[in-house]
Short mmCIF file of C-alpha atoms in Angstrom, two decimals:
data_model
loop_
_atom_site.label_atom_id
_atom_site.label_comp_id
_atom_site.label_asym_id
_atom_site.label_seq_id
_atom_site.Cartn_x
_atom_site.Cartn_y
_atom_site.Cartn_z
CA UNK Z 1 -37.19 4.56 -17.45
CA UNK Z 2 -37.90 6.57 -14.23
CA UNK Z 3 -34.55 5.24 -12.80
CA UNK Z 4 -32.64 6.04 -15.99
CA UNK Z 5 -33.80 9.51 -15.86
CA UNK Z 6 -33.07 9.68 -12.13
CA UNK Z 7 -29.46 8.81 -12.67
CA UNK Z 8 -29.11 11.06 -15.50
CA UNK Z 9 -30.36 14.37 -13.52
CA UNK Z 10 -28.04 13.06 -10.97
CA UNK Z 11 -24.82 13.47 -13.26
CA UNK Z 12 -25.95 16.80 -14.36
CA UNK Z 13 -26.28 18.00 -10.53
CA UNK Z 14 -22.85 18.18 -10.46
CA UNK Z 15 -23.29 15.75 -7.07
CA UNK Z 16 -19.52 15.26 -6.57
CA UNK Z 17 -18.56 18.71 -7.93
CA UNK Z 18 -20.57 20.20 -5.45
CA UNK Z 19 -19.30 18.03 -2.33
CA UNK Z 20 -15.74 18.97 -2.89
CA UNK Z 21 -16.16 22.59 -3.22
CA UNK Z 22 -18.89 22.58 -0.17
CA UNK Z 23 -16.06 20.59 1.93
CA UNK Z 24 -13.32 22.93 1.03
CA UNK Z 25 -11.04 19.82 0.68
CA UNK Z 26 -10.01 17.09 -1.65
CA UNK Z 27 -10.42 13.35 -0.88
CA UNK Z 28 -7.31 11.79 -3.05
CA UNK Z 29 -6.66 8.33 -3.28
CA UNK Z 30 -2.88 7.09 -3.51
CA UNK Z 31 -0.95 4.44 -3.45
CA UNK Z 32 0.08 2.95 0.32
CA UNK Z 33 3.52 3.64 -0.50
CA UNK Z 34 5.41 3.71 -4.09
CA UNK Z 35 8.54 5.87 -4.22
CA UNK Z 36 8.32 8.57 -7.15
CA UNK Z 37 4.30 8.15 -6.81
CA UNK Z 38 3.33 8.38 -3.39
CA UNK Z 39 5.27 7.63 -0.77
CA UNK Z 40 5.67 9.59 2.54
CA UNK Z 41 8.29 11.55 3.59
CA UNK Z 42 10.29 11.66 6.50
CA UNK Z 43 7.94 14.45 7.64
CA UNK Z 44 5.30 13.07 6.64
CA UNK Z 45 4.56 14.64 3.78
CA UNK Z 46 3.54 12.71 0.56
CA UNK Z 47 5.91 12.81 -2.14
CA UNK Z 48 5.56 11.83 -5.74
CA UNK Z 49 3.74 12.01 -9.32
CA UNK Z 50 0.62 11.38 -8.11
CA UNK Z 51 0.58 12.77 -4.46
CA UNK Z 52 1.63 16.16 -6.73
CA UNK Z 53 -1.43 15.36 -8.79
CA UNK Z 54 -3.63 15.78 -5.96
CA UNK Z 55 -2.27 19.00 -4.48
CA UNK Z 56 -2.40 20.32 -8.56
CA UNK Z 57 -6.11 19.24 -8.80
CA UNK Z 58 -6.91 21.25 -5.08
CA UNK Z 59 -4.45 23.82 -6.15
CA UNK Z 60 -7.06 24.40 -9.25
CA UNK Z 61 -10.28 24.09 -7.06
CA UNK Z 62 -9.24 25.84 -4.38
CA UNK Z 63 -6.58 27.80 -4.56
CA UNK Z 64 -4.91 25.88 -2.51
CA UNK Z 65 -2.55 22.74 -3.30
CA UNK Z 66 -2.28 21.96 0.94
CA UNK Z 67 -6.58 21.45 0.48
CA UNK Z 68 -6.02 17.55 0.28
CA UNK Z 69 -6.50 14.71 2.34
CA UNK Z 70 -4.47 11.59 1.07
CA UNK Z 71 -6.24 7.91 1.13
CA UNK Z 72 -3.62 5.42 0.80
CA UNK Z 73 -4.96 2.70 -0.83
CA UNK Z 74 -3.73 -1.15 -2.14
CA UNK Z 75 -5.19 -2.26 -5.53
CA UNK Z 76 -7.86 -3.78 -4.08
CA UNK Z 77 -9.18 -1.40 -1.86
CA UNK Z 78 -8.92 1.23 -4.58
CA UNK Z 79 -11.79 1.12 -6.70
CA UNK Z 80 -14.01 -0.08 -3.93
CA UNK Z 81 -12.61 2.98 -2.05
CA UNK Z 82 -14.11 5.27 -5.05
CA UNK Z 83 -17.54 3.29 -5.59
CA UNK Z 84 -18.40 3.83 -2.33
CA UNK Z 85 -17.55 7.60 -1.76
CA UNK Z 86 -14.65 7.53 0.47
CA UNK Z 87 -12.57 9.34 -2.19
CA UNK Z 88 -13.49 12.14 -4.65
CA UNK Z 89 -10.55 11.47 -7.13
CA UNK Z 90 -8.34 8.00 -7.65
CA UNK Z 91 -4.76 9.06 -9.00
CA UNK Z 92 -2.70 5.84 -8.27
CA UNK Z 93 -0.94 4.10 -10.77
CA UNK Z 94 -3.94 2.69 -12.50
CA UNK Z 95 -4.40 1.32 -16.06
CA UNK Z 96 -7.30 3.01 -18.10
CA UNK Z 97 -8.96 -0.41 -19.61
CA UNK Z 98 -12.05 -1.24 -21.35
CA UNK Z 99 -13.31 -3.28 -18.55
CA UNK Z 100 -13.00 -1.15 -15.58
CA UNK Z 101 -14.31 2.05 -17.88
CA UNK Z 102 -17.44 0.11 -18.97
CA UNK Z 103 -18.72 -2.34 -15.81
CA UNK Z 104 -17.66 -0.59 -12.69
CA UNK Z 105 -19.70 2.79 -12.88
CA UNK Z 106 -16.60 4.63 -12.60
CA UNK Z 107 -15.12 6.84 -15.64
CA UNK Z 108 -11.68 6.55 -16.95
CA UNK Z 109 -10.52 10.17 -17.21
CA UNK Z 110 -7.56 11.05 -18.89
CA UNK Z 111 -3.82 9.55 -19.43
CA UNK Z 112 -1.04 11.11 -16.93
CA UNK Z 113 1.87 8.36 -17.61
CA UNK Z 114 2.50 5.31 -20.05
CA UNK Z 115 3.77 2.46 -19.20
CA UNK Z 116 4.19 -0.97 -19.63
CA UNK Z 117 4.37 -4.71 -17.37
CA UNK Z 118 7.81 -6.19 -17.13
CA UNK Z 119 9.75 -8.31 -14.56
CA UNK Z 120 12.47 -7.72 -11.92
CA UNK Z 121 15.06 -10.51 -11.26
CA UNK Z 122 18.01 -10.98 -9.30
CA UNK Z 123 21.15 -10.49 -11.08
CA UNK Z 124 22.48 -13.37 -9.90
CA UNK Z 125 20.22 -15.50 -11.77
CA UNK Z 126 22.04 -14.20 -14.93
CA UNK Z 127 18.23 -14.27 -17.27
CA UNK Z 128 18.55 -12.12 -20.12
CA UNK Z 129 14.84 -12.64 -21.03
CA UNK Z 130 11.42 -13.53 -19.99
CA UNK Z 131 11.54 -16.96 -21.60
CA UNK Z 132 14.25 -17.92 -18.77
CA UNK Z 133 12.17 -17.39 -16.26
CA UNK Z 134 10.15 -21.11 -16.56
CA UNK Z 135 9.12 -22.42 -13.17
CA UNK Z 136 10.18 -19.20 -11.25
CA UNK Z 137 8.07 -17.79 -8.61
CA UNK Z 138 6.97 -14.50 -9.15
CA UNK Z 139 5.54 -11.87 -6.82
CA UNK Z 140 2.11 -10.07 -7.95
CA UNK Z 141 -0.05 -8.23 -6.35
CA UNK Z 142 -3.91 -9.33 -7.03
CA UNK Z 143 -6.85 -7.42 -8.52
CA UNK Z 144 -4.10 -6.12 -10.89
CA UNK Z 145 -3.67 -6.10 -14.81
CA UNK Z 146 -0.26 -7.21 -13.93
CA UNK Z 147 -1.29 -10.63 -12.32
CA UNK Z 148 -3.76 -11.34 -15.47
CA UNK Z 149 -0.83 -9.86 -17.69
CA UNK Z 150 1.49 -12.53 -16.33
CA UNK Z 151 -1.09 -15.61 -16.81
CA UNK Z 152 -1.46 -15.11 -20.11
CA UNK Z 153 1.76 -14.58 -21.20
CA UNK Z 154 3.16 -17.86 -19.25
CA UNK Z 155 0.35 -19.35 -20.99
CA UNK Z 156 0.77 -18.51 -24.21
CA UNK Z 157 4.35 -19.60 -24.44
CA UNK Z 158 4.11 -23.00 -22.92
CA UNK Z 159 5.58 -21.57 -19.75
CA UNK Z 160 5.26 -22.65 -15.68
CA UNK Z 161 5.43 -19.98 -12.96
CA UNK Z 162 4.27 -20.36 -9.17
CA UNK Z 163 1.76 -17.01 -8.08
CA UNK Z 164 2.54 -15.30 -4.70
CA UNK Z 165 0.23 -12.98 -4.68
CA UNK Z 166 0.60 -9.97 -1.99
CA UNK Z 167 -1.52 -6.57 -1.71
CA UNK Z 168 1.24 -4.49 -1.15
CA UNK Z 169 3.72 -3.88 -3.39
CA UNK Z 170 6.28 -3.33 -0.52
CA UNK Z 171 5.29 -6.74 0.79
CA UNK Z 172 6.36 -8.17 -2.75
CA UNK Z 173 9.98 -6.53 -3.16
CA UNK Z 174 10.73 -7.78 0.95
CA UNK Z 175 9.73 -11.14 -0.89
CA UNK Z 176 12.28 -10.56 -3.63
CA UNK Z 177 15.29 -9.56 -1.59
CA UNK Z 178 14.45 -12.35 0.82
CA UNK Z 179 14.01 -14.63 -1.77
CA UNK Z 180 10.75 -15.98 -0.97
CA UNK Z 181 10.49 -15.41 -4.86
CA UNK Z 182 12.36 -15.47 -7.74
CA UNK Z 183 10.96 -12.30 -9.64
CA UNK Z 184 8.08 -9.45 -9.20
CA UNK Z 185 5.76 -8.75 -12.07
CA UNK Z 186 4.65 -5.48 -12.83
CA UNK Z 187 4.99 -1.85 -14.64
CA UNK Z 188 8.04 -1.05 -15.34
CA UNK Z 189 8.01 2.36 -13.76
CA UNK Z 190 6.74 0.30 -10.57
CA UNK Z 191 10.04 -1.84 -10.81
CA UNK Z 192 12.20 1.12 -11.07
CA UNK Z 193 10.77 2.55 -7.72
CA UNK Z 194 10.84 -0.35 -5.90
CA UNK Z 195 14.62 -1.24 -6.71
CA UNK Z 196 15.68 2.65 -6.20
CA UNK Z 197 14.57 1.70 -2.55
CA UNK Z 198 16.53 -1.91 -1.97
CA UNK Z 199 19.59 -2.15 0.20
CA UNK Z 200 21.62 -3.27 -2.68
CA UNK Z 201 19.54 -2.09 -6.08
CA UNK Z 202 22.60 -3.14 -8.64
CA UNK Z 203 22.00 -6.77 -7.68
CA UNK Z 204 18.29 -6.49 -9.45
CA UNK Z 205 17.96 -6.37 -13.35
CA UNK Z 206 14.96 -4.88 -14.85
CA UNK Z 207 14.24 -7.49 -18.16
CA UNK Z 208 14.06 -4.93 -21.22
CA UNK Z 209 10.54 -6.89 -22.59
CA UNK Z 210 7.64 -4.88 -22.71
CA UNK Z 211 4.73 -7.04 -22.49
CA UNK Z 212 1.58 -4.93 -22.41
CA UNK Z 213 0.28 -1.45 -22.80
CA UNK Z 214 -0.30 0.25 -19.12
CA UNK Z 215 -1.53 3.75 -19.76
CA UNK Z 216 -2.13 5.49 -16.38
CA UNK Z 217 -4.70 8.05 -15.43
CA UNK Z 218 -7.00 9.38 -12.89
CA UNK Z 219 -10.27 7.64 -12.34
CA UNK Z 220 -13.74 9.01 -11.10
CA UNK Z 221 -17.23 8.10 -10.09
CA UNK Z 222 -19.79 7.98 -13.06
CA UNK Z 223 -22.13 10.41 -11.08
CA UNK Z 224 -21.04 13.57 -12.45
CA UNK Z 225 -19.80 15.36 -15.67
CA UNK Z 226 -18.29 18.54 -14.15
CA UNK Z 227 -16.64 16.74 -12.17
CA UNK Z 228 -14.69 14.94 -14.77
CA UNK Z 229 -14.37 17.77 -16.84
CA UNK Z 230 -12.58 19.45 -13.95
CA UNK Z 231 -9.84 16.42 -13.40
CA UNK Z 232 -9.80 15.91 -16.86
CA UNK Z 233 -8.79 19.39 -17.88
CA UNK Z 234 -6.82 20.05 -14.63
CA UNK Z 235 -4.58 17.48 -16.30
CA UNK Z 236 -4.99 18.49 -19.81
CA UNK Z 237 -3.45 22.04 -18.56
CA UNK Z 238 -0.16 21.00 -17.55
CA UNK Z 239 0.64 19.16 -20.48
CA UNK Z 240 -0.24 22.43 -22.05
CA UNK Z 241 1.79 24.33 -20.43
CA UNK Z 242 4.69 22.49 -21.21
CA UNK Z 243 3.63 22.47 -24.74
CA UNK Z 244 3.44 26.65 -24.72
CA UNK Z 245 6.79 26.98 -22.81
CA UNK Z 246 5.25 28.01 -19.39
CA UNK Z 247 6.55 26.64 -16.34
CA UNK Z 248 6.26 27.38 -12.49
CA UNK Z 249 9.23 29.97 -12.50
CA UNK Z 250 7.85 32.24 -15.80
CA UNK Z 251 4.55 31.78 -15.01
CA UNK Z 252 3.69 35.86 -14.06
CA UNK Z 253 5.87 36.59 -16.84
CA UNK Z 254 3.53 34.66 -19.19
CA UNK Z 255 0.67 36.47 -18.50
CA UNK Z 256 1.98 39.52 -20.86
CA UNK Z 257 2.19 37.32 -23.61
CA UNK Z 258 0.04 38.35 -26.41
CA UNK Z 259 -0.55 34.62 -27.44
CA UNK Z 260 -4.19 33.67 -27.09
CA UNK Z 261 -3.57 30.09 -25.84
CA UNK Z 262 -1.80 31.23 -23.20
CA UNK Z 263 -3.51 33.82 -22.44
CA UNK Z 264 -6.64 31.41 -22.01
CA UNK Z 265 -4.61 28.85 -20.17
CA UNK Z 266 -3.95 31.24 -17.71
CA UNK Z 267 -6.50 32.81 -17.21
CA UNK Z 268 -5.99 36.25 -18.83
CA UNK Z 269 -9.16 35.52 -20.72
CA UNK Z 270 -11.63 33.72 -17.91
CA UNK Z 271 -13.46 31.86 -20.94
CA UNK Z 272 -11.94 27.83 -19.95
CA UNK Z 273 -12.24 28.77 -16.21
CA UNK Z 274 -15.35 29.99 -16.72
CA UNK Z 275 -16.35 26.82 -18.49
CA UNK Z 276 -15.28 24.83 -15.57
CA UNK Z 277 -16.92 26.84 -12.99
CA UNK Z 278 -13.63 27.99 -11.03
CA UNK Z 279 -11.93 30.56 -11.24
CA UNK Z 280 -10.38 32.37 -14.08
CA UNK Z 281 -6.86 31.70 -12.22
CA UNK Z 282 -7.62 27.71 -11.98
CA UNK Z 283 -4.71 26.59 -14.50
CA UNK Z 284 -2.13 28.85 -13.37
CA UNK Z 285 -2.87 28.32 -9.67
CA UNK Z 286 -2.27 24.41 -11.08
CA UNK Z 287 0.95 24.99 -12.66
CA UNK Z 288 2.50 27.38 -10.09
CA UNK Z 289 1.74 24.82 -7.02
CA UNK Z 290 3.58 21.62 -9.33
CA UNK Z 291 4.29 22.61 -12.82
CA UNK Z 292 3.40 21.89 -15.70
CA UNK Z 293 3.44 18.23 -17.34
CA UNK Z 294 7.78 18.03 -17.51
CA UNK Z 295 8.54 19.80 -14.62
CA UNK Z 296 6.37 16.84 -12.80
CA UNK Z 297 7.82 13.95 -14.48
CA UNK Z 298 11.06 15.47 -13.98
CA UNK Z 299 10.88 16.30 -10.41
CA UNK Z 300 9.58 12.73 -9.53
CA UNK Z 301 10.66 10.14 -11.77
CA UNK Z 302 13.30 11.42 -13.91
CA UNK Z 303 17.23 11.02 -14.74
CA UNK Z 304 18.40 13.04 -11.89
CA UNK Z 305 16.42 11.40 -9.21
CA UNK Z 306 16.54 7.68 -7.71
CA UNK Z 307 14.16 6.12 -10.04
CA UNK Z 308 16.19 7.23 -13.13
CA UNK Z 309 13.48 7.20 -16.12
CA UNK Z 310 14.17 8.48 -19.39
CA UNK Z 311 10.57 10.16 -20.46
CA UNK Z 312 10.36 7.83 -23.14
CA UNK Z 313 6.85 7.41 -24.44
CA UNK Z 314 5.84 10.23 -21.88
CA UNK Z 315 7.95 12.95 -23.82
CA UNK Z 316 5.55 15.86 -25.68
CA UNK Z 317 4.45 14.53 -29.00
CA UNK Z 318 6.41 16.96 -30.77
CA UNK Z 319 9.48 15.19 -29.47
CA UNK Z 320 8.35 11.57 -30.49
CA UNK Z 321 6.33 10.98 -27.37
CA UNK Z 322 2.31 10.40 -27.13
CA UNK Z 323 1.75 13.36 -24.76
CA UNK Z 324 -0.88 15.66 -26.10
CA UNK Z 325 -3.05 18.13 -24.87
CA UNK Z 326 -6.27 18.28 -26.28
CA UNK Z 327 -6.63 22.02 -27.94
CA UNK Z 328 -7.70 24.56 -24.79
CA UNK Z 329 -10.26 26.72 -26.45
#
């Protein structure tokens, strides 16, 4: 009873909260290296969805989107990485399940990207679908939902397929283009990055079967509410934006509006910052440092760039996608 107590005064502390904004910096884990996600520049500099996600979320504590520190992290150092305190925030491409929400004392915040596991092959091999790809080894990367994904779905159709199992998804597409195996399993947005980097991309075929649901999010500690109610709502603001119309290049503009949501969103009325315990500004300081929720997608995963996604499922859900931001008031 005493210890139950003891952890729940902990959570309403605000522990976590109060580290970050003490520190003046965010701790953000990312993927080692995924193009459109997080991947280094030439520079440097981290590019992608979720290396932007990080500079949003410091952009709304701070100010600041350059307040970051990036953690680069393979699947299985990730949540171990998190547990232990090394990283305030985990925004790298991983799947919100039942499992890891409920038995790892960390919190499942919010969804950023859907998705879905499917398999790369070489064109060469001329499969049209999954059920060709009997005895084939396939590259996976372990501690994933992909690898248990892949398992049961050989399984369950009477199917034979030879693990090699790899950290780093860079390791795995070397394997592929090498040939050390015959296909890599994983989320589809995953594949598309990986083949936008290979010497010769048009000689790998993504297969068009879906086989699971991969919803994507950020992912925090258990020891504190405000804390989660900060990423959570960080997140929840840019897919408002793009639901109101504003956008990193109107944003000033916006602030006239006589529309109350946006005038809470960006702070015109203080009442959501003051909520959070930042400032009034948080949301627009957000959206002017990345944009809001298409100006993202679009900027790092999109037609006109090397990955090439269509938005699909990740379109506003007034446009027949599931994005939806909870209502801001």
């Amino acid at each position: 009873m005493a210890l139950a107590l003891g952890l729940t005064g902990a959570a309403e502390a605000g522990q976590t909260f109060d580290a970050v904004k003490a520190r003046g910096v965010l701790n953000c884990g990312v993927n080692v290296g995924i193009a459109g996600f997080s991947l280094p520049d030439s520079q440097g500099t981290w590019r992608g969805m979720d290396a932007d996600l990080c500079r949003g979320l410091a952009a709304a504590l701070f100010g600041d989107p350059a307040k970051v520190r990036f953690a680069p992290l393979t699947a299985v150092q990730r949540f171990t990485a998190l547990q232990s305190g090394e990283i305030d925030v985990l925004i790298r491409q991983t799947t919100l399940t039942m499992t890891r929400d409920t038995s790892l004392g960390l919190r499942m915040v919010a969804v950023n990207l859907y998705d879905g596991h499917g398999f790369m092959v070489r064109k060469d091999a001329a499969i049209t679908e999954s059920k060709g790809m009997d005895g084939m080894t396939i590259c996976l990367s372990p501690g994933t939902t992909n690898e248990l994904v892949t398992t049961d779905w050989f399984r369950a159709n009477n199917l034979r397929f030879t693990p090699l199992l790899q950290e780093r998804m860079q390791d795995n597409a070397t394997a592929l283009q090498s040939g050390r195996c015959d296909a890599i399993g994983t989320d589809a947005t995953q594949l598309a990055a990986l083949r936008s980097q290979f010497t010769n991309p048009a000689n790998f075929v993504i297969l068009p079967e879906r086989f699971s649901k991969e919803p994507y999010g950020p992912v925090v500690r258990r020891d504190d509410q405000e804390w989660f109610d900060v990423v959570r709502w960080t997140l929840s603001a840019l897919i408002q934006a793009e639901e109101l119309g504003v956008n990193s290049g109107n944003l000033e503009q916006m602030k006239g509006s006589p529309n109350p949501e946006i005038r809470r969103l960006l702070g015109v009325d203080p009442v959501l910052g003051n909520s959070l315990k930042l400032d009034p500004a948080w949301a627009a300081n957000a959206i002017r440092a990345i944009g809001n929720y298409g100006e993202l997608f679009d900027r790092n995963l999109g037609p006109q760039t090397p990955i090439g996604l269509e938005r699909g499922l990740n379109r506003l859900w007034t446009n027949g996608g599931l994005m939806y931001s909870w209502p801001m008031r």
